[in-house]
XYZ file of C-alpha atoms in Angstrom:
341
model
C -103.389 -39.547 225.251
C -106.591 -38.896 224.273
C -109.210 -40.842 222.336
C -111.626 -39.127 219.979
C -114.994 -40.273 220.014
C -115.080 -40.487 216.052
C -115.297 -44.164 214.762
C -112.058 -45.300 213.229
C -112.164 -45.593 209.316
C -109.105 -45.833 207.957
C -110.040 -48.514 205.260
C -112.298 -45.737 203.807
C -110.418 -42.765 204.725
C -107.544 -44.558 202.424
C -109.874 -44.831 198.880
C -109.717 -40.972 199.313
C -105.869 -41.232 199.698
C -104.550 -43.567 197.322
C -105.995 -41.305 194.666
C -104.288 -38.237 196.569
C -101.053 -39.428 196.419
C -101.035 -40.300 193.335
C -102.278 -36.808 192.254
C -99.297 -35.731 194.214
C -96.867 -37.465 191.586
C -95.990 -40.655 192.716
C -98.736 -43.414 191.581
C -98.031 -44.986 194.161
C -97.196 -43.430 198.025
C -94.132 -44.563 199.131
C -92.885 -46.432 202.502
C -94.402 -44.468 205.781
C -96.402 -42.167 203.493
C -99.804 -43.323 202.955
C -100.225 -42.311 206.721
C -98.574 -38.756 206.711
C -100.455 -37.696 204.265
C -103.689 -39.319 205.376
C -103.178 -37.324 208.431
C -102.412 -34.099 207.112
C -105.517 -34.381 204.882
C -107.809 -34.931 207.529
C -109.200 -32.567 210.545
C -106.668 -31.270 213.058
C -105.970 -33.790 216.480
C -107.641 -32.657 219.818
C -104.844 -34.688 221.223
C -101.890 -36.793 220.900
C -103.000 -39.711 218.434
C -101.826 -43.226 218.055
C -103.060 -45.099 215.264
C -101.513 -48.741 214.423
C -102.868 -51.421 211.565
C -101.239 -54.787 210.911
C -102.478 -57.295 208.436
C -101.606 -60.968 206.629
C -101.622 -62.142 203.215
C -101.272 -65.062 201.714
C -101.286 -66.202 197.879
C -101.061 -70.040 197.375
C -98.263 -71.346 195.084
C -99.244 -70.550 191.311
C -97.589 -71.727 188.224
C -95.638 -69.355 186.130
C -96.107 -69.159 182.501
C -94.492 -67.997 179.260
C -90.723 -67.979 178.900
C -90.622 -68.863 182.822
C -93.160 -71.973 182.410
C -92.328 -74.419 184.549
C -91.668 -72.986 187.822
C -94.029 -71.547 190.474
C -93.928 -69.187 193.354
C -96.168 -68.848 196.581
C -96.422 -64.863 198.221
C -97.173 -64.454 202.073
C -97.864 -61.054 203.068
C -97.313 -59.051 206.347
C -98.155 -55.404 206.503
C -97.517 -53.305 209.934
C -98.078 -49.826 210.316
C -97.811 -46.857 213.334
C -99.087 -42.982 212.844
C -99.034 -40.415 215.998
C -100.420 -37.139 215.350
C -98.918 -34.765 217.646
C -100.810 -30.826 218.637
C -98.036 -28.360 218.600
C -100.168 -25.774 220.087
C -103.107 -24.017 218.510
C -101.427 -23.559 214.782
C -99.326 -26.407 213.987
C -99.606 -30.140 213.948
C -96.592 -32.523 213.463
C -96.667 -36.398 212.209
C -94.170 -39.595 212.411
C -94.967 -42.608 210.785
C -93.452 -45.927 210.750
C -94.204 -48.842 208.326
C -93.046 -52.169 207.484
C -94.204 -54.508 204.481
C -92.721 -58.184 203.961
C -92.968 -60.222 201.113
C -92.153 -63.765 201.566
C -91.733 -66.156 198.270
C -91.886 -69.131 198.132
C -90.933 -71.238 195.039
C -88.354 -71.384 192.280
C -89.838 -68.683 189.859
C -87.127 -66.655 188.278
C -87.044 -63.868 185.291
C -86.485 -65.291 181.890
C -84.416 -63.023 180.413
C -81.954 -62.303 182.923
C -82.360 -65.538 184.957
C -82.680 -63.678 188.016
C -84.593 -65.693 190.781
C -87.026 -64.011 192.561
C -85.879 -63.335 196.099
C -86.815 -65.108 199.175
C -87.675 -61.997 201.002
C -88.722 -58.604 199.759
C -89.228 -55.868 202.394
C -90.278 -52.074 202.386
C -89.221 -50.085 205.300
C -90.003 -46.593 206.046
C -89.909 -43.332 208.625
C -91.276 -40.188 208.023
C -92.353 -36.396 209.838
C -94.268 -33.932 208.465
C -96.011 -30.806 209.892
C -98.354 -28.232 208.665
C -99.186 -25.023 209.687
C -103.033 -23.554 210.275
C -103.462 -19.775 208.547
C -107.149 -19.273 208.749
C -110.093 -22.325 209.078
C -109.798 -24.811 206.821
C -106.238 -22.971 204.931
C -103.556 -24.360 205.538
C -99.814 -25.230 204.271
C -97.643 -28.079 205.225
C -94.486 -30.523 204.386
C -93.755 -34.295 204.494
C -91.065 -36.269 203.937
C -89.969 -39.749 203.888
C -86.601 -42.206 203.893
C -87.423 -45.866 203.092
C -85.798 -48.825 201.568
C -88.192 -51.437 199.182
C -85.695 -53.816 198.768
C -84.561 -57.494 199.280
C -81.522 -56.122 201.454
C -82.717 -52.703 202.691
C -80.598 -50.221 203.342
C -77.528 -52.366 201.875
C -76.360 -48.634 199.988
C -77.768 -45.726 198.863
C -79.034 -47.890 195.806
C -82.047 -49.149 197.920
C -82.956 -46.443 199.044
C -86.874 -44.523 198.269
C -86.790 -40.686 198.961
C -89.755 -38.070 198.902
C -91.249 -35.070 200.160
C -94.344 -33.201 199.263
C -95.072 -29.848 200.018
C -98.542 -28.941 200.669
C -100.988 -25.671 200.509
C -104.806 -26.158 200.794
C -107.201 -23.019 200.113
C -110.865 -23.446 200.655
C -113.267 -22.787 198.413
C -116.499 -22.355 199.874
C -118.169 -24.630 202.829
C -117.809 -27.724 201.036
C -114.817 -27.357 198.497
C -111.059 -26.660 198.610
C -108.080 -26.450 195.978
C -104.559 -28.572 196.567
C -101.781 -27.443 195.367
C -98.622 -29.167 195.748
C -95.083 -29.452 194.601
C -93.148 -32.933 195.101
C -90.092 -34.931 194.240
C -89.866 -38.751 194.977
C -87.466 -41.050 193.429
C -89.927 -44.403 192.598
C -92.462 -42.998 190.323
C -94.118 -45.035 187.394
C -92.215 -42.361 185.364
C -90.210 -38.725 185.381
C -87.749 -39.724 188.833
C -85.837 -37.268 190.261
C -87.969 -34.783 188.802
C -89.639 -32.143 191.512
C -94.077 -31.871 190.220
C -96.301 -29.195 190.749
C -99.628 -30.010 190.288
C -103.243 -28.911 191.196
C -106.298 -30.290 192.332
C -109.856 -29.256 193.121
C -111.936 -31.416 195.718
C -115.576 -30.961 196.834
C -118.354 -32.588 198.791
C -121.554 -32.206 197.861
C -123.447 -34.424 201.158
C -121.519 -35.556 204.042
C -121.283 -39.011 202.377
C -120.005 -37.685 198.763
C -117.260 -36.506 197.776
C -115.084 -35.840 194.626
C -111.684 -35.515 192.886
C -110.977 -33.627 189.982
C -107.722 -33.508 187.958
C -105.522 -34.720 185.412
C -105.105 -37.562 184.366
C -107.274 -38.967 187.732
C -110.528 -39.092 188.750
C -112.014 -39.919 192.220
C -115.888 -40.125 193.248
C -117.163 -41.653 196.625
C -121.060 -41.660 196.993
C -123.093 -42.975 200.410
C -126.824 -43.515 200.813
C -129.092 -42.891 204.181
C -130.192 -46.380 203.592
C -126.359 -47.963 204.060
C -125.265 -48.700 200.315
C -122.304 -46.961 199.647
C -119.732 -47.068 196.309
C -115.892 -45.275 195.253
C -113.758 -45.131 192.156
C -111.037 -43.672 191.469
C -108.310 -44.563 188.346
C -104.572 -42.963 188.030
C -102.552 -43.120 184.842
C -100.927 -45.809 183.786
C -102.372 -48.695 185.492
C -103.996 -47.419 189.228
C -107.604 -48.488 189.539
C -110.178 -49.254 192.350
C -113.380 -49.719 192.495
C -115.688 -50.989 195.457
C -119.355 -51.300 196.247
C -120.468 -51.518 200.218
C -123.298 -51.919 202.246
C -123.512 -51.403 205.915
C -124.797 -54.362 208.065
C -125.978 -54.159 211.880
C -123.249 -54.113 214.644
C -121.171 -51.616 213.177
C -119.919 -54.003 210.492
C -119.547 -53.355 206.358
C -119.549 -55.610 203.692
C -118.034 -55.095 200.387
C -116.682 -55.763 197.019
C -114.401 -54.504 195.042
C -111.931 -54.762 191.855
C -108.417 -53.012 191.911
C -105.527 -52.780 189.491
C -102.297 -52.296 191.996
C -98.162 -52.542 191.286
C -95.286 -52.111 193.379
C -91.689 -52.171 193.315
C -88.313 -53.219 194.632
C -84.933 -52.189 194.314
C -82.856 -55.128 194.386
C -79.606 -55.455 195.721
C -76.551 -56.133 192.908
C -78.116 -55.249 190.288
C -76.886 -54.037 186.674
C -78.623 -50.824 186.081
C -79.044 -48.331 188.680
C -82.495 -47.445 187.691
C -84.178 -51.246 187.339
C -86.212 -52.325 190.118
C -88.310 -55.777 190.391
C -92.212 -54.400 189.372
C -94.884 -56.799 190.603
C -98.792 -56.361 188.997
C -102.010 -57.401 189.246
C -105.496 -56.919 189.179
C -107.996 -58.739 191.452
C -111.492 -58.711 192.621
C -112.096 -58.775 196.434
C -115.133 -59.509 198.755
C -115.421 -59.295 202.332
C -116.095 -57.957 206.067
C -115.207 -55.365 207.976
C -115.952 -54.090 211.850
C -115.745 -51.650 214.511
C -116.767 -53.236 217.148
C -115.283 -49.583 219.077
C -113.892 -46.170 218.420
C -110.671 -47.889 219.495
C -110.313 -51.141 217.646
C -111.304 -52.634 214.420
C -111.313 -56.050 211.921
C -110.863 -57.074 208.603
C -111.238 -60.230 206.727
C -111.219 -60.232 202.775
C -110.685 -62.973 199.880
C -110.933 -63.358 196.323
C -109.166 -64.042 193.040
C -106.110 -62.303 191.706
C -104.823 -62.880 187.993
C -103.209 -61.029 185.228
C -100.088 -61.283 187.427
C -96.545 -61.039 186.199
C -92.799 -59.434 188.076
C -90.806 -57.479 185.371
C -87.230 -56.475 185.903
C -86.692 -52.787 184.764
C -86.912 -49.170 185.129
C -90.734 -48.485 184.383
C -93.883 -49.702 182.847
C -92.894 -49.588 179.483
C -89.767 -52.183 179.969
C -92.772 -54.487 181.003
C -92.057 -57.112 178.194
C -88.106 -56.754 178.623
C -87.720 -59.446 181.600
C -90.713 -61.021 182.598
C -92.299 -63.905 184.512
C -96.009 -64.397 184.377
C -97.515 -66.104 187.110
C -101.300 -67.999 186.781
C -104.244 -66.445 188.361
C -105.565 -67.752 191.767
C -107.033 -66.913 194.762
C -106.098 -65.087 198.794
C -106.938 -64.774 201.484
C -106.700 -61.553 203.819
C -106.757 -60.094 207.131
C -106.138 -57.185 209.446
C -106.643 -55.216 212.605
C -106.305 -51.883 213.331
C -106.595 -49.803 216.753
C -106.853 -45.936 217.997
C -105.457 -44.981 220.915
């Protein structure tokens, strides 16, 4: 195995590629996927690659309010993840990815409507491969695809579980500029399931430390100074936002701040309609520290305040109000590793 001598960034690396998948179709990338496509994005391995991250989360217990006033619910979070980049000779590359997410609650919150509790345990498991092919520098094509389960009971039936694949073709335009084009299905979008999306996008970067997105209906800029400060944004129709501000510190370290708008969704096991799964939003704003102390190994600590936050039982964002349990604002706490090998 060989290590690269580049630093390891994948906190940055993934502003860049949670507006990328969603331009792909999805909103959201599904289980295993933030890392194939993260990897097919980026510059082609010198080696066999091993990249893992693992973080905790925890939420204290919060009120709910509304129609579900009276009970409360407390969230601890556990996040693993595994990538391997693998050289198939001069002009391929092929991926696997692993991930696991855990959700534990706490508390005796349930939906209002329904009277559905929320469930003790909420996981999201996920393999995937992909591969893509190099044509000429910098064009190239390629495919990934993904099996997962974001469920309380994975796997239980076909029910739970989260399909996709997203074909790939990237044509450069110029040193500094390239077109995506794309074509993908994936059966837990924000909207239009089942339904296989072509789409387009046009990226450049200006410096070394710019760069931007340009589509419909997103927008992505990232923007770094000689002098350390550093900022990103990027917003995805419906409800997909992030925004941060950083400034590098001495010893390889970065501190930042930020404010996102995030969602995600379960498929729960039982229920009624086929197409309903248990939606979770929020926004929060964020502050905190992160380090390299080597190309191998990194750190992350994090906290601040997340409100506006309410679980809705249905098929998309506009059955919001149908079955819904609002929980009060408060604050977390995060934090994470990550290592290169």
């Amino acid at each position: 195995m060989r290590v690269t001598a580049t630093r390891f960034r994948l906190r940055g690396a993934c502003g860049v590629l949670a507006v990328l998948t969603a331009v792909l179709g999805a909103g959201k990338p599904g289980a295993a996927e933030e890392g194939l496509l993260l990897r097919m994005l980026g510059p082609p391995a010198r080696g066999l690659q091993i990249q893992a991250a693992g973080s905790a989360q925890w939420r204290p217990e919060r009120d709910t309010r509304g129609d579900a006033a009276g009970e409360s619910v407390e969230v601890r979070t556990q996040k693993g993840d595994l990538l391997a980049a693998i050289p198939m000779g001069h002009r391929g590359e092929g991926s696997a990815a692993l991930r696991l997410r855990h959700h534990g609650l706490a508390g005796e919150a349930r939906l209002p409507a329904s009277g559905t509790p929320l469930p003790d345990h909420l996981w999201d498991l996920g393999l995937g491969v992909g591969y893509r092919r190099f044509l000429t520098p910098g064009r190239w094509a390629g495919l990934a695809a993904t099996v997962g389960s974001p469920s309380d009971r994975p796997f239980r039936s076909g029910r739970e579980v989260a399909v996709s694949a997203t074909a790939l073709y990237r044509l450069p335009h110029g040193e500094r500029a390239a077109w995506l084009l794309f074509l993908r299905y994936d059966n837990t979008r924000e909207f239009w399931n089942h339904v296989p999306l072509p789409g387009l996008a046009y990226s450049a970067q200006p410096t070394p430390r710019s760069l931007l997105l340009l589509g419909a209906p997103f927008f992505m800029a990232r923007w770094g100074s000689e002098g350390g400060w550093g900022a990103s944004l990027f917003y995805f129709w419906p409800r997909t936002l992030g925004a941060e501000v950083t400034r590098r510190l001495p010893g390889h370290a970065q501190a930042y701040a930020g404010f996102h708008l995030d969602s995600e969704s379960h498929f729960l096991a039982g229920r009624d309609r086929r197409g309903d799964r248990l939606w979770y939003y929020e926004k929060r704003a964020e502050v905190g520290v992160r380090r390299d102390p080597s190309p191998r190994w990194g750190w992350e600590v994090s906290g601040g305040y997340a409100f506006d936050r309410y679980y809705f039982l249905g098929e998309d964002f506009k059955e919001r109000t149908r079955d819904r349990a609002a929980v009060a604002g408060g604050p977390f706490l995060r934090a994470g590793v990550k290592a290169r090998f």
